[in-house]
mmCIF file of N, CA, C and O in Angstrom:
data_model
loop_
_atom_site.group_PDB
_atom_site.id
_atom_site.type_symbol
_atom_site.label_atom_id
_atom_site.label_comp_id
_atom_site.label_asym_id
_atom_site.label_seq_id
_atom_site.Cartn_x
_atom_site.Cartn_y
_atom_site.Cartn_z
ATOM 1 N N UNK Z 1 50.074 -65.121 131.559
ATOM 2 C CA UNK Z 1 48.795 -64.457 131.755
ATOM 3 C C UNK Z 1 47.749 -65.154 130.894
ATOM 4 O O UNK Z 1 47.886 -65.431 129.702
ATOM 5 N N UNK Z 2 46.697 -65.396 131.648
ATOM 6 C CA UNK Z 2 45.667 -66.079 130.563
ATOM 7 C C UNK Z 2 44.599 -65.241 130.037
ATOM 8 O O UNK Z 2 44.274 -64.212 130.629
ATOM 9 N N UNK Z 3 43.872 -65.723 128.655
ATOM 10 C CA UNK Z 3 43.263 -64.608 128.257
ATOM 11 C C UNK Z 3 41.639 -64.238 128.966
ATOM 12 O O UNK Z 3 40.874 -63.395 128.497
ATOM 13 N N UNK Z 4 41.416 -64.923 129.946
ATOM 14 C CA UNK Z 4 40.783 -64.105 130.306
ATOM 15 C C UNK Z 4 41.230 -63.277 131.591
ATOM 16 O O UNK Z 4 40.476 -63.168 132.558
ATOM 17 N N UNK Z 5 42.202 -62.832 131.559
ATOM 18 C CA UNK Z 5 42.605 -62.046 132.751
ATOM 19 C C UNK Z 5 43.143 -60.272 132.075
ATOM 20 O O UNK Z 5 43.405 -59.235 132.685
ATOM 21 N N UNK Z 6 43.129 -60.573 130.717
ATOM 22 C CA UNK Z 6 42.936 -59.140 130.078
ATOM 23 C C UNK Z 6 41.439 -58.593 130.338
ATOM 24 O O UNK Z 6 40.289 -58.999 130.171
ATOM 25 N N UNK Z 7 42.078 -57.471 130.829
ATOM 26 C CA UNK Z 7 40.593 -56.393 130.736
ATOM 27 C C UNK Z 7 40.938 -55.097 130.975
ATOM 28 O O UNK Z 7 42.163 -55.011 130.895
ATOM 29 N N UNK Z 8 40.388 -53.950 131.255
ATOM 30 C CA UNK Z 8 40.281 -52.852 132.043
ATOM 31 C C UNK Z 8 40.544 -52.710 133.092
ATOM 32 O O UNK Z 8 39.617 -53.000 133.848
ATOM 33 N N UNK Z 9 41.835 -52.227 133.782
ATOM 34 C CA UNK Z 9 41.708 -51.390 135.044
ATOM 35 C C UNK Z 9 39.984 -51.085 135.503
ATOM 36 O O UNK Z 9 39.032 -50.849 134.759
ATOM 37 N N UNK Z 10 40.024 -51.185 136.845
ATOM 38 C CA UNK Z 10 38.675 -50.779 137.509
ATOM 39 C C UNK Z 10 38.932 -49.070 137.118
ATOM 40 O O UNK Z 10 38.185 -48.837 136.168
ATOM 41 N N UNK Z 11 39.558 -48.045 137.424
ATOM 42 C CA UNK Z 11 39.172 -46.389 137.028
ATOM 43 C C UNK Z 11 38.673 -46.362 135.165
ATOM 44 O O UNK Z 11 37.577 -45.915 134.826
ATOM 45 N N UNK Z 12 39.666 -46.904 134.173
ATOM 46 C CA UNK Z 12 39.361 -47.282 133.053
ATOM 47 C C UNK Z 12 37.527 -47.783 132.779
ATOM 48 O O UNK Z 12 36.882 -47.259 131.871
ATOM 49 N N UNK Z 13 37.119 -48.484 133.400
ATOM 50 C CA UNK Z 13 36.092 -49.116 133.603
ATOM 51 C C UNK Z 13 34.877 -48.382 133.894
ATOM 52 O O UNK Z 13 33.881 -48.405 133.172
ATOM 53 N N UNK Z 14 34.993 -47.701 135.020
ATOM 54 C CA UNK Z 14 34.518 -46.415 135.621
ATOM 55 C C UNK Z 14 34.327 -45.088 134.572
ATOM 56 O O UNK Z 14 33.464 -44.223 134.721
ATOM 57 N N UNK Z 15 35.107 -45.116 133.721
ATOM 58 C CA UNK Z 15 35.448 -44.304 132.816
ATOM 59 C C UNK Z 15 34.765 -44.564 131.713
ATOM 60 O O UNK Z 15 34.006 -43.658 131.369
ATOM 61 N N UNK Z 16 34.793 -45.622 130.967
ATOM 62 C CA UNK Z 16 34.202 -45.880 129.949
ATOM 63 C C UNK Z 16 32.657 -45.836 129.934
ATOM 64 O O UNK Z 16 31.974 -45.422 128.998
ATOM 65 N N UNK Z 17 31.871 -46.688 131.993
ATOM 66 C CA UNK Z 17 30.758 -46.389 131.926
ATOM 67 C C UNK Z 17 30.227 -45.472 132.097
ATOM 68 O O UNK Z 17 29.004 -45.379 131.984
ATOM 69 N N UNK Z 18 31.338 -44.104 132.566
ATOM 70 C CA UNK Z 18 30.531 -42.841 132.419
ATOM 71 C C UNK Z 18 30.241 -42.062 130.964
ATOM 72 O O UNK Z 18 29.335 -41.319 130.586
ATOM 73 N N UNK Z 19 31.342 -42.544 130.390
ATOM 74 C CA UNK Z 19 31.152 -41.326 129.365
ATOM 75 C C UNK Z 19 30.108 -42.482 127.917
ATOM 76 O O UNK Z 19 29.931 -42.114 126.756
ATOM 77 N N UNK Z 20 29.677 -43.654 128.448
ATOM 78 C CA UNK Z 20 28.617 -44.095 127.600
ATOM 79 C C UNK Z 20 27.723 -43.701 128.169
ATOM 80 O O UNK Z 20 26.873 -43.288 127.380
ATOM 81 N N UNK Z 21 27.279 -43.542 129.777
ATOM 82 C CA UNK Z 21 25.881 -42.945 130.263
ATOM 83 C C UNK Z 21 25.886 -41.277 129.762
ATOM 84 O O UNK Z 21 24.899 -40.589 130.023
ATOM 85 N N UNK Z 22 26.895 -40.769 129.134
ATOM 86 C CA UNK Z 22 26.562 -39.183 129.070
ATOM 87 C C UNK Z 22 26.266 -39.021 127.506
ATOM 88 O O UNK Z 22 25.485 -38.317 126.866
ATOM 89 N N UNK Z 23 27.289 -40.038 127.147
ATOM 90 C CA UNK Z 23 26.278 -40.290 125.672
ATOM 91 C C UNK Z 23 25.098 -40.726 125.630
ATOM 92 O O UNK Z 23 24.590 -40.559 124.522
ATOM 93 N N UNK Z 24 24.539 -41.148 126.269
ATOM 94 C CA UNK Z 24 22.928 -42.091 126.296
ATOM 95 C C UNK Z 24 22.523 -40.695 126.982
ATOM 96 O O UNK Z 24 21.293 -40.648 126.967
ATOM 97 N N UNK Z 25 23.016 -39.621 127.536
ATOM 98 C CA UNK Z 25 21.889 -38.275 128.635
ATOM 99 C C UNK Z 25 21.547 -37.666 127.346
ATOM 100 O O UNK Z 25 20.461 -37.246 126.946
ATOM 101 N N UNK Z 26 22.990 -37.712 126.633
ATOM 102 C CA UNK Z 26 22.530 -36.282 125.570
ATOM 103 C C UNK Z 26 21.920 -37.006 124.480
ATOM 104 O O UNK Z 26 21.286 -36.225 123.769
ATOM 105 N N UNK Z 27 21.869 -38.192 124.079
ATOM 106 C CA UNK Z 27 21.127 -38.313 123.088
ATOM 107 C C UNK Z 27 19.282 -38.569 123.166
ATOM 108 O O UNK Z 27 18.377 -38.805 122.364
ATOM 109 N N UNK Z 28 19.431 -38.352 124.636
ATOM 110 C CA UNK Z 28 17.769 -38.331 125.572
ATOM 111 C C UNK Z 28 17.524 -37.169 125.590
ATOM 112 O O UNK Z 28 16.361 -36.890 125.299
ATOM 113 N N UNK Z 29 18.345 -36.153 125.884
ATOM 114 C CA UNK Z 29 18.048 -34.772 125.772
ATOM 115 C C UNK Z 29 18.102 -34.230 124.606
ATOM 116 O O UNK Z 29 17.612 -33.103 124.533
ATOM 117 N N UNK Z 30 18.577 -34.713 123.596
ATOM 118 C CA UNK Z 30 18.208 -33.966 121.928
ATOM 119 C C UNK Z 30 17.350 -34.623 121.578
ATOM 120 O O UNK Z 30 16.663 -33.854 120.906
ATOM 121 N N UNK Z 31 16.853 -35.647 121.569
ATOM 122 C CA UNK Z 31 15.636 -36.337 120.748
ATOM 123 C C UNK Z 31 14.362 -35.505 122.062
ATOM 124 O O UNK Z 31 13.575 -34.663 121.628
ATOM 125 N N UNK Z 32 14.343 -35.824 123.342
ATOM 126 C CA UNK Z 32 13.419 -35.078 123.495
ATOM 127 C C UNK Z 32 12.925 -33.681 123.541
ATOM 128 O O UNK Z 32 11.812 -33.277 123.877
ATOM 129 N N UNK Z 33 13.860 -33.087 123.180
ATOM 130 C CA UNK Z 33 14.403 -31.384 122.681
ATOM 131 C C UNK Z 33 13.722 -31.383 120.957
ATOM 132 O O UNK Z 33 13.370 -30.357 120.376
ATOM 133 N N UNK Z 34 13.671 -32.547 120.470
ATOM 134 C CA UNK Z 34 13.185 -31.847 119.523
ATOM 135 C C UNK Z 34 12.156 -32.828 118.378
ATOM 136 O O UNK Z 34 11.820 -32.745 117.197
ATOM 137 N N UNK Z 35 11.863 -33.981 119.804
ATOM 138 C CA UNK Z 35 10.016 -34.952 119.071
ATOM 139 C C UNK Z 35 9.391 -34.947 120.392
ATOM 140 O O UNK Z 35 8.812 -35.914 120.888
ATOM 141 N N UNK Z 36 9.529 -33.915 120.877
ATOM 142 C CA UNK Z 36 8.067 -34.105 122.510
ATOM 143 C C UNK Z 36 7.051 -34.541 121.833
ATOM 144 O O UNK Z 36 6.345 -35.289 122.509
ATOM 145 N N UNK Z 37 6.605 -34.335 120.517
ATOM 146 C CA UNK Z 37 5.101 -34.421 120.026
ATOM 147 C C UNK Z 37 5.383 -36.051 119.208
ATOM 148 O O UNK Z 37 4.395 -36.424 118.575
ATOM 149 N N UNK Z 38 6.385 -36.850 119.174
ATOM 150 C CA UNK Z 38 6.274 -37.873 118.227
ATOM 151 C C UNK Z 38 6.001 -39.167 118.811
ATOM 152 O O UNK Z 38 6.576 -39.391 119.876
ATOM 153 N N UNK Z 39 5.406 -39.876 118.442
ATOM 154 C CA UNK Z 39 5.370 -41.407 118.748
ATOM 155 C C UNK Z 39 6.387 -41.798 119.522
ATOM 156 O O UNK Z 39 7.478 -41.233 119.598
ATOM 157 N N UNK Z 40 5.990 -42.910 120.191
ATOM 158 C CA UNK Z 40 7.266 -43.795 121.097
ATOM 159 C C UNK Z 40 8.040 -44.794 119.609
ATOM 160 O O UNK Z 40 9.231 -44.801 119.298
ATOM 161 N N UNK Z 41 7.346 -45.252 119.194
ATOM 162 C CA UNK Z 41 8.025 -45.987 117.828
ATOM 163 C C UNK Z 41 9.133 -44.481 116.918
ATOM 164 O O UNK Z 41 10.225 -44.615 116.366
ATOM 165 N N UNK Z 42 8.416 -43.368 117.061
ATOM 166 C CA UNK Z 42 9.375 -42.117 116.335
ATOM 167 C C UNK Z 42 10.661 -42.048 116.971
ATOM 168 O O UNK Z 42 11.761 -42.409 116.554
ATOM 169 N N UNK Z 43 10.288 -41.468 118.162
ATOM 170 C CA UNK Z 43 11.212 -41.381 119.184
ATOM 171 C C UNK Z 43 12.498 -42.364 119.595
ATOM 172 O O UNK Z 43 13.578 -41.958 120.025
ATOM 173 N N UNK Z 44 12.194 -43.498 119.403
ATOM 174 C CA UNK Z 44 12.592 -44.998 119.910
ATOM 175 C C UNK Z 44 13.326 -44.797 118.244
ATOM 176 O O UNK Z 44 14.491 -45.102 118.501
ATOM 177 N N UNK Z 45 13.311 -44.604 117.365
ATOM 178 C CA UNK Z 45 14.179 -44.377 115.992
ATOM 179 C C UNK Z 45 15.116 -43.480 116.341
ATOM 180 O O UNK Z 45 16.318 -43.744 116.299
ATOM 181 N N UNK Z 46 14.587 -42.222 116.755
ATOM 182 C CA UNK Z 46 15.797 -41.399 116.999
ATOM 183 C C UNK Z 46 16.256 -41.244 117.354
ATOM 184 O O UNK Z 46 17.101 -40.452 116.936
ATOM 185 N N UNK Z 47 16.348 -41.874 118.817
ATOM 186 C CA UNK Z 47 17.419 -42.532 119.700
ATOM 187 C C UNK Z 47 18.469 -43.588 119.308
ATOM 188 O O UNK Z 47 19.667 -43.568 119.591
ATOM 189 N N UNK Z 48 17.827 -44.467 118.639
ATOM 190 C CA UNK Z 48 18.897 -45.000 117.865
ATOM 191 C C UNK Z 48 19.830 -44.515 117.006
ATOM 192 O O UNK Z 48 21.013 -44.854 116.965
ATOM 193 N N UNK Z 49 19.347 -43.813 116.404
ATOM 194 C CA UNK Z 49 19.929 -43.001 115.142
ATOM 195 C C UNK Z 49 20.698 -42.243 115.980
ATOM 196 O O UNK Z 49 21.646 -42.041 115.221
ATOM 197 N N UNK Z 50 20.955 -41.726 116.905
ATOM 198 C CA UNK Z 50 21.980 -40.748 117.401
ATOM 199 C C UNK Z 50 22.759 -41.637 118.404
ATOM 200 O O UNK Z 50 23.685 -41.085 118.999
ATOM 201 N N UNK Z 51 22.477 -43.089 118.700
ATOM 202 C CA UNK Z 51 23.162 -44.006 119.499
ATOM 203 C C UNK Z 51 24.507 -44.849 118.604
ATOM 204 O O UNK Z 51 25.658 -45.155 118.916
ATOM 205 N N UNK Z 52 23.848 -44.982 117.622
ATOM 206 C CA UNK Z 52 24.390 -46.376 116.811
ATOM 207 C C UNK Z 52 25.949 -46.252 116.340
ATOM 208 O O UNK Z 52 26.759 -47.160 116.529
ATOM 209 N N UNK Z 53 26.274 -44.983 115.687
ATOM 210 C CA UNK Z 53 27.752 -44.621 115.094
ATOM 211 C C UNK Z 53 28.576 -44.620 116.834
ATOM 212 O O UNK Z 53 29.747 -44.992 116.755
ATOM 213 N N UNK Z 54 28.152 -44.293 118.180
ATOM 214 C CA UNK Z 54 28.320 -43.966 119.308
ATOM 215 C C UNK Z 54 29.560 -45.233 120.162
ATOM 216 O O UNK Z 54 30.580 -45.261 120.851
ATOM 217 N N UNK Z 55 28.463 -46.201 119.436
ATOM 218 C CA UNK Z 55 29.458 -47.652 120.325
ATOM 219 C C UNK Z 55 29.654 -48.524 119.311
ATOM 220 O O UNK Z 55 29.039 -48.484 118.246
ATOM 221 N N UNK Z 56 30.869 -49.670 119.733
ATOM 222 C CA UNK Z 56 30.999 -50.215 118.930
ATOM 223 C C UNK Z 56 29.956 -51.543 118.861
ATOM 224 O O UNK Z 56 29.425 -51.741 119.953
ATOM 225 N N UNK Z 57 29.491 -52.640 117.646
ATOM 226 C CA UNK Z 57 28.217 -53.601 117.980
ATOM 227 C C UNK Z 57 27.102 -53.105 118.768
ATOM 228 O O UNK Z 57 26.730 -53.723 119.766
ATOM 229 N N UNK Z 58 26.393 -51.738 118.283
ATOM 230 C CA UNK Z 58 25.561 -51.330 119.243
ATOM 231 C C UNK Z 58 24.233 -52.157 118.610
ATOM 232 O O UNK Z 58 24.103 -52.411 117.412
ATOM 233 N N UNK Z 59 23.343 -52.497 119.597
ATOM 234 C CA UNK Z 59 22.161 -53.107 119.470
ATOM 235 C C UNK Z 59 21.307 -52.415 120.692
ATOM 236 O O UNK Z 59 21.803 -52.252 121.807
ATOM 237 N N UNK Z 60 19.837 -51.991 120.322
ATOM 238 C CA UNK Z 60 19.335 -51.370 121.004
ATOM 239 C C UNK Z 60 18.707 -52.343 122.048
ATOM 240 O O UNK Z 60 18.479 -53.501 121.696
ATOM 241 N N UNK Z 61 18.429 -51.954 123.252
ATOM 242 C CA UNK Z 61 17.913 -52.371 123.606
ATOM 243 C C UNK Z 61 16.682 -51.873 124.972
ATOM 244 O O UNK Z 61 16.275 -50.713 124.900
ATOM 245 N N UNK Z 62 16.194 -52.680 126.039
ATOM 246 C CA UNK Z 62 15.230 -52.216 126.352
ATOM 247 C C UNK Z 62 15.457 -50.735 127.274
ATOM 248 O O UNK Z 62 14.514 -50.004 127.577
ATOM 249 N N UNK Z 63 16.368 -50.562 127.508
ATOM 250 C CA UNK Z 63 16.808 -49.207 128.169
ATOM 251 C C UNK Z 63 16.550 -48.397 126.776
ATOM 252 O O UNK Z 63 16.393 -47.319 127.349
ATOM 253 N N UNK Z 64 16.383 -48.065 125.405
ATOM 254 C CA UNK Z 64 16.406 -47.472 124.833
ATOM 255 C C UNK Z 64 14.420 -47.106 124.846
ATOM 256 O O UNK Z 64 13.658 -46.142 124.767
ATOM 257 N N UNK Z 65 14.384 -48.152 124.955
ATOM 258 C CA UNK Z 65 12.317 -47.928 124.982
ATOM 259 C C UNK Z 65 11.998 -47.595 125.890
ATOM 260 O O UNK Z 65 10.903 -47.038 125.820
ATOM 261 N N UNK Z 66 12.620 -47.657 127.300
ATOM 262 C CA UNK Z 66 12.146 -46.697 127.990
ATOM 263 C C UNK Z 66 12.711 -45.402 128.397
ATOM 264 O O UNK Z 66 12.101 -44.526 129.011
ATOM 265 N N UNK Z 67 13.217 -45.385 128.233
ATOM 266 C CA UNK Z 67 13.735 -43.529 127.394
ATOM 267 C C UNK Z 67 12.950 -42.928 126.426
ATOM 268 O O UNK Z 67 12.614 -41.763 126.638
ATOM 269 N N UNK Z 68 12.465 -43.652 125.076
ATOM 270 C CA UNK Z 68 11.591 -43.402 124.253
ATOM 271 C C UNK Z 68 9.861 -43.169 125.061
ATOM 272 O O UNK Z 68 9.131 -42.246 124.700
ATOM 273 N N UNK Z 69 9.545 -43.932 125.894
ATOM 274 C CA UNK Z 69 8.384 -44.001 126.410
ATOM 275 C C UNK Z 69 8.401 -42.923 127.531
ATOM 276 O O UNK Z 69 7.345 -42.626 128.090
ATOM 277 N N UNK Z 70 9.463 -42.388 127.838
ATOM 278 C CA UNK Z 70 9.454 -41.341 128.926
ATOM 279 C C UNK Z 70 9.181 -40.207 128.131
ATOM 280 O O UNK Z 70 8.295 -39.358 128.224
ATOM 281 N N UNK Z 71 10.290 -40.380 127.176
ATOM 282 C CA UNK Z 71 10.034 -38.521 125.846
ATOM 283 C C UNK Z 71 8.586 -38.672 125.805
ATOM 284 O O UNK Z 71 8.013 -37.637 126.143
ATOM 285 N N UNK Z 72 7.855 -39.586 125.514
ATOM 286 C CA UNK Z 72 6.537 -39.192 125.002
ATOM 287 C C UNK Z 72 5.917 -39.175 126.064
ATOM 288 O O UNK Z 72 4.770 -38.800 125.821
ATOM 289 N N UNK Z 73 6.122 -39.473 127.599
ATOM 290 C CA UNK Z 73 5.225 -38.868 128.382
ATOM 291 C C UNK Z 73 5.490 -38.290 128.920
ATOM 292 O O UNK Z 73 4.954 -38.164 130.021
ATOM 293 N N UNK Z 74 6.594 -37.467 128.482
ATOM 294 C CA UNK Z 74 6.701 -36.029 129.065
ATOM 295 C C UNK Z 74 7.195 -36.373 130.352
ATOM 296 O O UNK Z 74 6.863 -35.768 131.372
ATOM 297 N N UNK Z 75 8.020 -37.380 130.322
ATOM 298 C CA UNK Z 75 8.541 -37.166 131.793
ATOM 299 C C UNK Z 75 10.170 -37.076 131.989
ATOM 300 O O UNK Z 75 10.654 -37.651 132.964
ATOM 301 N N UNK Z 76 11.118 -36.288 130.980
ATOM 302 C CA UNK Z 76 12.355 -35.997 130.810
ATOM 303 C C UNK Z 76 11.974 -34.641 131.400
ATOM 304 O O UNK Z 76 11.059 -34.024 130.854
ATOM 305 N N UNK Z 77 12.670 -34.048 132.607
ATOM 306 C CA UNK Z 77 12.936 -32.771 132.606
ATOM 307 C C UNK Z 77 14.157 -31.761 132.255
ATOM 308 O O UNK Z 77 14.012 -30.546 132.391
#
């Protein structure tokens, strides 16, 4: 077997990208639960801050700013 033929089962796979998108819902729904009134730079912190312990080598990136730019315009329902 060669090494790049290790990986994840496809359900495994499926799996892992759901339960990182439900970590990324709820940490959109507590930061905007509780800085509707803060900056996109505020916001865009506290998303991180509830992302980072979450995955392993996490680095934010532009999916995180616009999540941040939605909390502040009020467009998370």
């Amino acid at each position: 077997m060669e090494k790049t033929e290790i990986r994840w089962n496809d359900e495994a796979r499926a799996k892992i990208l759901d339960d990182a998108d439900r970590v990324l819902r709820e940490a959109v729904e507590a930061t905007a639960a509780s800085h509707a009134d803060a900056s996109s730079d505020e916001v865009y912190a506290e998303l991180n801050r509830h992302l980072k312990d979450r995955f392993i080598d996490y680095e934010p990136g532009p999916d995180v700013r616009k999540y941040a730019d939605a909390i502040v315009a009020g467009e998370i329902s």
